[in-house]
Amino acid sequence: MTRDQVGEELPNLAESKLTALVVDDSFVNQTIHQKLLNRLGIKNDVVTNGKEAVDVYCSGGNYDLILMDMDMPIMNGIQATKRLREMGIESKIAGVTTRANEGEKKEFMEAGLNDFQEKPLTISKLLSILHKLNFYVQT
Amino acid sequence: MNTTVVAQLQRQFQDYIVSLYQQGFLDSQFSELRKLQDEGSPDFVSEVVSLFFDDCSKLINTMSRSLEQPDNVDFKQLDSGVHQLKGSSSSVGARRVKNVCISFKECCDVQNREGCLRCLQQVDYEYKMLKTKLQDLFNLEQQILQAGGTIPQVDIN
């Protein structure tokens, strides 16, 4: 476990060798999401839209977890999720978006998500994703 | 280390950051960012807010251009810009900026150009105000560190 600045113990998942891909066109969100993953010991990369995420997988890349934004230029999160599932990609995909009305959430989930969290992401929301997707068991 | 000076600066810092939350400039997401700052990335918060202010400047310029021609406003593009700004303001805890974006979106939805212009002016004002406030906060942090002290954790709940 590691301690963050306020003394809360955070799990260190470095030993589990989890990897994650951040898919978001916002530099602000990229920076925050990468920092959250780093704090939990999860190695990660970042791309700026859905097409780049698909290209990474087409080039042989693979990640345990994808944090997928919804609104992105060129290829959005819904299109990218559908495409990845069509390709047979079984990585866990968590949609993270500020769009939270039921219709938009349903459309995103139906594209092939394993989980959904409303932005902004926090440590506790990320832990919730990891717990739901069985990457982390609270002790 | 002059402990009296450090204590005074720390008190000043605490009072100032609490006032920023109380006056609605910041919300709990800013606290979340502060929790992520550590020895490995001591400037994490200032780096993220700097990216946010870059976003504000770029998006406000783009949206201003969208609103220039009264008979030719691209409300779809405008809505996209407002959505992006709302997203990044939410991510850094810039509460007032986020709230203006909510009103801005409502004006876009009904294609109210005058309302959009007012919101644009307001969002420009709010982000610049926040930028000044946070610069003062970061300056206080530096003063504390230079005096040999540590930055206080502040529980705003």
mmCIF file of C-alpha atoms in Angstrom:
data_model
loop_
_atom_site.group_PDB
_atom_site.id
_atom_site.type_symbol
_atom_site.label_atom_id
_atom_site.label_comp_id
_atom_site.label_asym_id
_atom_site.label_seq_id
_atom_site.Cartn_x
_atom_site.Cartn_y
_atom_site.Cartn_z
ATOM 1 C CA MET A 1 0.000 0.000 0.000
ATOM 2 C CA THR A 2 1.098 3.593 -0.407
ATOM 3 C CA ARG A 3 0.006 6.639 1.499
ATOM 4 C CA ASP A 4 -1.242 9.673 -0.320
ATOM 5 C CA GLN A 5 -0.858 13.155 1.025
ATOM 6 C CA VAL A 6 -3.791 12.952 3.408
ATOM 7 C CA GLY A 7 -2.592 9.647 4.859
ATOM 8 C CA GLU A 8 -5.154 7.413 3.204
ATOM 9 C CA GLU A 9 -3.743 4.060 2.235
ATOM 10 C CA LEU A 10 -3.978 3.371 -1.470
ATOM 11 C CA PRO A 11 -3.439 -0.023 -3.034
ATOM 12 C CA ASN A 12 -0.282 -0.429 -5.076
ATOM 13 C CA LEU A 13 -1.137 -2.634 -8.005
ATOM 14 C CA ALA A 14 2.340 -2.633 -9.578
ATOM 15 C CA GLU A 15 2.837 -6.317 -8.738
ATOM 16 C CA SER A 16 -0.278 -7.231 -10.672
ATOM 17 C CA LYS A 17 1.398 -5.744 -13.782
ATOM 18 C CA LEU A 18 -1.840 -4.211 -14.948
ATOM 19 C CA THR A 19 -1.705 -1.962 -17.981
ATOM 20 C CA ALA A 20 -4.121 0.724 -19.081
ATOM 21 C CA LEU A 21 -4.775 2.915 -22.105
ATOM 22 C CA VAL A 22 -6.177 6.416 -21.614
ATOM 23 C CA VAL A 23 -8.250 7.517 -24.600
ATOM 24 C CA ASP A 24 -9.144 11.195 -24.286
ATOM 25 C CA ASP A 25 -8.707 14.305 -26.433
ATOM 26 C CA SER A 26 -8.366 16.657 -23.452
ATOM 27 C CA PHE A 27 -4.822 17.265 -22.178
ATOM 28 C CA VAL A 28 -6.286 18.120 -18.775
ATOM 29 C CA ASN A 29 -8.029 14.761 -18.518
ATOM 30 C CA GLN A 30 -5.108 12.840 -19.987
ATOM 31 C CA THR A 31 -2.830 14.283 -17.298
ATOM 32 C CA ILE A 32 -5.250 13.574 -14.478
ATOM 33 C CA HIS A 33 -6.126 10.049 -15.602
ATOM 34 C CA GLN A 34 -2.484 9.126 -16.091
ATOM 35 C CA LYS A 35 -1.651 10.468 -12.646
ATOM 36 C CA LEU A 36 -4.466 8.465 -11.058
ATOM 37 C CA LEU A 37 -3.216 5.292 -12.746
ATOM 38 C CA ASN A 38 0.395 6.025 -11.788
ATOM 39 C CA ARG A 39 -0.608 6.465 -8.150
ATOM 40 C CA LEU A 40 -2.046 2.975 -8.164
ATOM 41 C CA GLY A 41 1.034 1.540 -9.856
ATOM 42 C CA ILE A 42 -0.700 0.841 -13.178
ATOM 43 C CA LYS A 43 1.528 1.324 -16.230
ATOM 44 C CA ASN A 44 -0.290 3.312 -18.858
ATOM 45 C CA ASP A 45 -0.205 5.001 -22.238
ATOM 46 C CA VAL A 46 -2.359 7.728 -23.728
ATOM 47 C CA VAL A 47 -3.929 8.394 -27.120
ATOM 48 C CA THR A 48 -6.044 11.347 -28.176
ATOM 49 C CA ASN A 49 -9.000 9.805 -29.984
ATOM 50 C CA GLY A 50 -10.788 6.559 -30.741
ATOM 51 C CA LYS A 51 -9.011 5.986 -34.037
ATOM 52 C CA GLU A 52 -5.618 6.110 -32.351
ATOM 53 C CA ALA A 53 -6.867 3.566 -29.809
ATOM 54 C CA VAL A 54 -7.971 1.241 -32.611
ATOM 55 C CA ASP A 55 -4.653 1.777 -34.421
ATOM 56 C CA VAL A 56 -2.714 0.833 -31.284
ATOM 57 C CA TYR A 57 -4.547 -2.483 -31.146
ATOM 58 C CA CYS A 58 -4.164 -3.039 -34.897
ATOM 59 C CA SER A 59 -0.419 -2.615 -34.385
ATOM 60 C CA GLY A 60 -0.398 -5.370 -31.782
ATOM 61 C CA GLY A 61 -0.795 -3.298 -28.639
ATOM 62 C CA ASN A 62 -2.844 -4.677 -25.779
ATOM 63 C CA TYR A 63 -3.976 -3.378 -22.407
ATOM 64 C CA ASP A 64 -5.900 -4.841 -19.514
ATOM 65 C CA LEU A 65 -8.030 -1.714 -19.181
ATOM 66 C CA ILE A 66 -9.079 1.103 -21.498
ATOM 67 C CA LEU A 67 -10.417 4.358 -20.026
ATOM 68 C CA MET A 68 -12.515 5.589 -22.947
ATOM 69 C CA ASP A 69 -13.823 9.139 -23.246
ATOM 70 C CA MET A 70 -17.018 9.556 -25.241
ATOM 71 C CA ASP A 71 -16.670 12.826 -27.151
ATOM 72 C CA MET A 72 -13.555 12.869 -29.281
ATOM 73 C CA PRO A 73 -12.798 14.058 -32.797
ATOM 74 C CA ILE A 74 -12.161 11.680 -35.737
ATOM 75 C CA MET A 75 -13.579 8.643 -33.911
ATOM 76 C CA ASN A 76 -15.587 9.007 -30.704
ATOM 77 C CA GLY A 77 -15.733 6.599 -27.789
ATOM 78 C CA ILE A 78 -18.875 4.827 -28.927
ATOM 79 C CA GLN A 79 -17.481 4.177 -32.412
ATOM 80 C CA ALA A 80 -14.103 3.106 -31.038
ATOM 81 C CA THR A 81 -15.643 0.730 -28.499
ATOM 82 C CA LYS A 82 -17.818 -0.893 -31.198
ATOM 83 C CA ARG A 83 -14.812 -1.205 -33.498
ATOM 84 C CA LEU A 84 -12.618 -2.787 -30.843
ATOM 85 C CA ARG A 85 -15.310 -5.323 -29.972
ATOM 86 C CA GLU A 86 -15.818 -6.114 -33.665
ATOM 87 C CA MET A 87 -12.082 -6.808 -33.831
ATOM 88 C CA GLY A 88 -12.526 -9.309 -31.002
ATOM 89 C CA ILE A 89 -10.704 -7.206 -28.429
ATOM 90 C CA GLU A 90 -11.537 -8.413 -24.942
ATOM 91 C CA SER A 91 -9.771 -5.724 -22.928
ATOM 92 C CA LYS A 92 -11.986 -4.266 -20.245
ATOM 93 C CA ILE A 93 -13.328 -0.896 -21.396
ATOM 94 C CA ALA A 94 -14.606 1.675 -18.901
ATOM 95 C CA GLY A 95 -16.408 4.637 -20.402
ATOM 96 C CA VAL A 96 -15.656 7.914 -18.667
ATOM 97 C CA THR A 97 -17.656 10.938 -19.732
ATOM 98 C CA THR A 98 -19.408 14.041 -18.534
ATOM 99 C CA ARG A 99 -22.430 13.096 -20.614
ATOM 100 C CA ALA A 100 -24.574 11.282 -18.143
ATOM 101 C CA ASN A 101 -28.144 11.331 -19.370
ATOM 102 C CA GLU A 102 -29.630 7.855 -19.454
ATOM 103 C CA GLY A 103 -29.929 7.685 -23.230
ATOM 104 C CA GLU A 104 -26.303 8.576 -23.882
ATOM 105 C CA LYS A 105 -25.105 6.238 -21.133
ATOM 106 C CA LYS A 106 -27.177 3.389 -22.562
ATOM 107 C CA GLU A 107 -25.792 3.958 -26.060
ATOM 108 C CA PHE A 108 -22.239 3.965 -24.738
ATOM 109 C CA MET A 109 -22.784 0.818 -22.632
ATOM 110 C CA GLU A 110 -24.392 -0.976 -25.563
ATOM 111 C CA ALA A 111 -21.327 -0.246 -27.704
ATOM 112 C CA GLY A 112 -19.486 -2.765 -25.529
ATOM 113 C CA LEU A 113 -18.395 -1.164 -22.281
ATOM 114 C CA ASN A 114 -17.740 -3.190 -19.143
ATOM 115 C CA ASP A 115 -18.274 -0.229 -16.840
ATOM 116 C CA PHE A 116 -19.128 3.450 -16.892
ATOM 117 C CA GLN A 117 -18.075 6.315 -14.640
ATOM 118 C CA GLU A 118 -19.046 9.941 -14.752
ATOM 119 C CA LYS A 119 -16.198 12.427 -14.990
ATOM 120 C CA PRO A 120 -14.338 13.883 -13.253
ATOM 121 C CA LEU A 121 -12.457 10.741 -12.301
ATOM 122 C CA THR A 122 -11.125 10.461 -8.779
ATOM 123 C CA ILE A 123 -9.102 7.814 -6.976
ATOM 124 C CA SER A 124 -12.261 6.338 -5.487
ATOM 125 C CA LYS A 125 -14.041 6.190 -8.870
ATOM 126 C CA LEU A 126 -11.023 4.517 -10.437
ATOM 127 C CA LEU A 127 -10.872 2.003 -7.577
ATOM 128 C CA SER A 128 -14.562 1.363 -8.123
ATOM 129 C CA ILE A 129 -13.869 0.583 -11.795
ATOM 130 C CA LEU A 130 -10.976 -1.726 -10.892
ATOM 131 C CA HIS A 131 -13.046 -3.480 -8.245
ATOM 132 C CA LYS A 132 -16.025 -3.954 -10.559
ATOM 133 C CA LEU A 133 -13.786 -5.366 -13.287
ATOM 134 C CA ASN A 134 -12.100 -7.737 -10.796
ATOM 135 C CA PHE A 135 -8.680 -6.124 -11.075
ATOM 136 C CA TYR A 136 -8.654 -5.243 -7.414
ATOM 137 C CA VAL A 137 -10.152 -6.922 -4.409
ATOM 138 C CA GLN A 138 -10.538 -4.760 -1.331
ATOM 139 C CA THR A 139 -9.069 -6.315 1.799
ATOM 140 C CA MET B 1 13.701 27.876 9.689
ATOM 141 C CA ASN B 2 11.737 30.652 11.360
ATOM 142 C CA THR B 3 8.823 28.680 12.756
ATOM 143 C CA THR B 4 6.744 31.783 13.448
ATOM 144 C CA VAL B 5 7.011 32.938 9.846
ATOM 145 C CA VAL B 6 6.194 29.447 8.588
ATOM 146 C CA ALA B 7 3.180 29.190 10.898
ATOM 147 C CA GLN B 8 1.917 32.578 9.736
ATOM 148 C CA LEU B 9 2.310 31.650 6.084
ATOM 149 C CA GLN B 10 0.621 28.314 6.635
ATOM 150 C CA ARG B 11 -2.276 30.049 8.367
ATOM 151 C CA GLN B 12 -2.531 32.525 5.502
ATOM 152 C CA PHE B 13 -2.527 29.659 3.004
ATOM 153 C CA GLN B 14 -5.245 27.772 4.879
ATOM 154 C CA ASP B 15 -7.467 30.838 5.191
ATOM 155 C CA TYR B 16 -6.998 31.682 1.530
ATOM 156 C CA ILE B 17 -7.742 28.263 0.140
ATOM 157 C CA VAL B 18 -10.802 27.894 2.395
ATOM 158 C CA SER B 19 -12.058 31.255 1.118
ATOM 159 C CA LEU B 20 -11.697 30.058 -2.476
ATOM 160 C CA TYR B 21 -13.947 27.104 -1.731
ATOM 161 C CA GLN B 22 -16.410 29.210 0.270
ATOM 162 C CA GLN B 23 -16.677 31.809 -2.481
ATOM 163 C CA GLY B 24 -17.404 29.082 -5.015
ATOM 164 C CA PHE B 25 -14.242 29.410 -7.067
ATOM 165 C CA LEU B 26 -13.263 25.811 -6.335
ATOM 166 C CA ASP B 27 -15.042 22.583 -5.517
ATOM 167 C CA SER B 28 -14.026 19.190 -4.140
ATOM 168 C CA GLN B 29 -12.405 18.095 -7.401
ATOM 169 C CA PHE B 30 -9.597 20.591 -6.696
ATOM 170 C CA SER B 31 -9.011 18.750 -3.405
ATOM 171 C CA GLU B 32 -8.798 15.508 -5.365
ATOM 172 C CA LEU B 33 -6.065 17.040 -7.533
ATOM 173 C CA ARG B 34 -4.167 18.205 -4.444
ATOM 174 C CA LYS B 35 -4.286 14.660 -3.081
ATOM 175 C CA LEU B 36 -2.519 13.450 -6.230
ATOM 176 C CA GLN B 37 0.392 15.854 -5.816
ATOM 177 C CA ASP B 38 3.401 14.129 -4.301
ATOM 178 C CA GLU B 39 7.199 14.291 -4.040
ATOM 179 C CA GLY B 40 7.515 12.788 -7.492
ATOM 180 C CA SER B 41 5.328 15.490 -9.025
ATOM 181 C CA PRO B 42 5.439 18.520 -6.692
ATOM 182 C CA ASP B 43 3.978 20.824 -9.363
ATOM 183 C CA PHE B 44 1.187 18.525 -10.495
ATOM 184 C CA VAL B 45 -1.677 20.846 -9.560
ATOM 185 C CA SER B 46 -0.140 23.951 -11.120
ATOM 186 C CA GLU B 47 0.655 21.971 -14.292
ATOM 187 C CA VAL B 48 -2.888 20.697 -14.629
ATOM 188 C CA VAL B 49 -4.479 24.093 -14.013
ATOM 189 C CA SER B 50 -2.057 25.615 -16.493
ATOM 190 C CA LEU B 51 -3.344 23.164 -19.121
ATOM 191 C CA PHE B 52 -6.867 24.130 -18.132
ATOM 192 C CA PHE B 53 -6.169 27.839 -18.592
ATOM 193 C CA ASP B 54 -4.651 27.088 -22.013
ATOM 194 C CA ASP B 55 -7.892 25.271 -22.877
ATOM 195 C CA CYS B 56 -9.927 28.270 -21.707
ATOM 196 C CA SER B 57 -7.963 30.703 -23.833
ATOM 197 C CA LYS B 58 -8.152 28.561 -27.000
ATOM 198 C CA LEU B 59 -11.803 27.615 -26.617
ATOM 199 C CA ILE B 60 -12.915 31.158 -25.813
ATOM 200 C CA ASN B 61 -11.164 32.412 -28.966
ATOM 201 C CA THR B 62 -12.834 29.734 -31.078
ATOM 202 C CA MET B 63 -16.242 30.383 -29.564
ATOM 203 C CA SER B 64 -15.827 34.119 -30.009
ATOM 204 C CA ARG B 65 -15.248 33.574 -33.725
ATOM 205 C CA SER B 66 -18.310 31.317 -33.900
ATOM 206 C CA LEU B 67 -20.412 34.154 -32.490
ATOM 207 C CA GLU B 68 -19.012 36.945 -34.661
ATOM 208 C CA GLN B 69 -21.514 36.869 -37.521
ATOM 209 C CA PRO B 70 -25.045 37.435 -36.167
ATOM 210 C CA ASP B 71 -26.665 35.640 -39.119
ATOM 211 C CA ASN B 72 -24.196 32.816 -39.286
ATOM 212 C CA VAL B 73 -23.623 31.400 -35.823
ATOM 213 C CA ASP B 74 -22.524 27.775 -35.789
ATOM 214 C CA PHE B 75 -24.345 26.697 -32.626
ATOM 215 C CA LYS B 76 -23.220 23.100 -33.052
ATOM 216 C CA GLN B 77 -19.568 24.112 -32.985
ATOM 217 C CA LEU B 78 -20.299 26.468 -30.119
ATOM 218 C CA ASP B 79 -21.970 23.682 -28.162
ATOM 219 C CA SER B 80 -18.954 21.472 -28.738
ATOM 220 C CA GLY B 81 -16.640 24.176 -27.360
ATOM 221 C CA VAL B 82 -18.851 24.735 -24.324
ATOM 222 C CA HIS B 83 -18.942 21.001 -23.691
ATOM 223 C CA GLN B 84 -15.150 20.783 -23.779
ATOM 224 C CA LEU B 85 -14.791 23.754 -21.459
ATOM 225 C CA LYS B 86 -17.364 22.358 -19.059
ATOM 226 C CA GLY B 87 -15.489 19.072 -19.049
ATOM 227 C CA SER B 88 -12.095 20.505 -18.275
ATOM 228 C CA SER B 89 -13.426 22.986 -15.688
ATOM 229 C CA SER B 90 -15.182 20.111 -13.967
ATOM 230 C CA SER B 91 -11.961 18.085 -14.011
ATOM 231 C CA VAL B 92 -9.959 20.742 -12.161
ATOM 232 C CA GLY B 93 -12.702 21.835 -9.774
ATOM 233 C CA ALA B 94 -13.210 25.268 -11.350
ATOM 234 C CA ARG B 95 -16.730 25.573 -10.041
ATOM 235 C CA ARG B 96 -17.710 29.055 -11.223
ATOM 236 C CA VAL B 97 -16.381 28.446 -14.724
ATOM 237 C CA LYS B 98 -18.284 25.156 -14.855
ATOM 238 C CA ASN B 99 -21.505 26.845 -13.730
ATOM 239 C CA VAL B 100 -21.223 29.496 -16.428
ATOM 240 C CA CYS B 101 -20.746 26.698 -18.960
ATOM 241 C CA ILE B 102 -24.023 25.144 -17.822
ATOM 242 C CA SER B 103 -25.850 28.416 -18.548
ATOM 243 C CA PHE B 104 -23.884 28.779 -21.774
ATOM 244 C CA LYS B 105 -25.054 25.370 -22.958
ATOM 245 C CA GLU B 106 -28.669 26.327 -22.259
ATOM 246 C CA CYS B 107 -28.250 29.418 -24.460
ATOM 247 C CA CYS B 108 -26.705 27.289 -27.230
ATOM 248 C CA ASP B 109 -29.578 24.810 -27.020
ATOM 249 C CA VAL B 110 -32.132 27.537 -27.771
ATOM 250 C CA GLN B 111 -29.787 29.327 -30.209
ATOM 251 C CA ASN B 112 -29.806 32.500 -28.144
ATOM 252 C CA ARG B 113 -26.863 34.457 -29.573
ATOM 253 C CA GLU B 114 -27.148 37.356 -27.133
ATOM 254 C CA GLY B 115 -27.235 34.967 -24.203
ATOM 255 C CA CYS B 116 -24.219 33.146 -25.601
ATOM 256 C CA LEU B 117 -22.306 36.402 -25.926
ATOM 257 C CA ARG B 118 -23.035 37.249 -22.292
ATOM 258 C CA CYS B 119 -21.951 33.795 -21.179
ATOM 259 C CA LEU B 120 -18.785 34.032 -23.239
ATOM 260 C CA GLN B 121 -17.915 37.318 -21.562
ATOM 261 C CA GLN B 122 -18.663 35.831 -18.163
ATOM 262 C CA VAL B 123 -16.627 32.678 -18.706
ATOM 263 C CA ASP B 124 -13.697 34.805 -19.856
ATOM 264 C CA TYR B 125 -13.976 36.894 -16.693
ATOM 265 C CA GLU B 126 -14.304 33.869 -14.407
ATOM 266 C CA TYR B 127 -11.346 31.937 -15.759
ATOM 267 C CA LYS B 128 -9.089 34.994 -15.588
ATOM 268 C CA MET B 129 -10.232 35.698 -12.035
ATOM 269 C CA LEU B 130 -9.533 32.092 -11.056
ATOM 270 C CA LYS B 131 -6.134 32.236 -12.736
ATOM 271 C CA THR B 132 -5.174 35.230 -10.580
ATOM 272 C CA LYS B 133 -6.490 33.599 -7.410
ATOM 273 C CA LEU B 134 -4.645 30.345 -8.028
ATOM 274 C CA GLN B 135 -1.435 32.171 -8.879
ATOM 275 C CA ASP B 136 -1.671 33.859 -5.473
ATOM 276 C CA LEU B 137 -2.260 30.442 -3.892
ATOM 277 C CA PHE B 138 0.742 28.891 -5.620
ATOM 278 C CA ASN B 139 2.878 31.886 -4.611
ATOM 279 C CA LEU B 140 1.916 31.279 -0.978
ATOM 280 C CA GLU B 141 2.910 27.631 -1.363
ATOM 281 C CA GLN B 142 6.317 28.683 -2.666
ATOM 282 C CA GLN B 143 6.799 31.094 0.190
ATOM 283 C CA ILE B 144 6.035 28.338 2.701
ATOM 284 C CA LEU B 145 8.470 25.963 1.035
ATOM 285 C CA GLN B 146 11.190 28.600 0.808
ATOM 286 C CA ALA B 147 10.721 29.336 4.510
ATOM 287 C CA GLY B 148 11.358 25.647 5.197
ATOM 288 C CA GLY B 149 7.768 24.666 5.943
ATOM 289 C CA THR B 150 5.348 22.159 4.458
ATOM 290 C CA ILE B 151 2.111 22.856 2.620
ATOM 291 C CA PRO B 152 -0.820 22.241 4.952
ATOM 292 C CA GLN B 153 -3.460 19.711 4.038
ATOM 293 C CA VAL B 154 -6.804 21.435 4.201
ATOM 294 C CA ASP B 155 -10.003 19.504 4.780
ATOM 295 C CA ILE B 156 -12.766 21.482 3.109
ATOM 296 C CA ASN B 157 -15.565 19.104 4.092
#
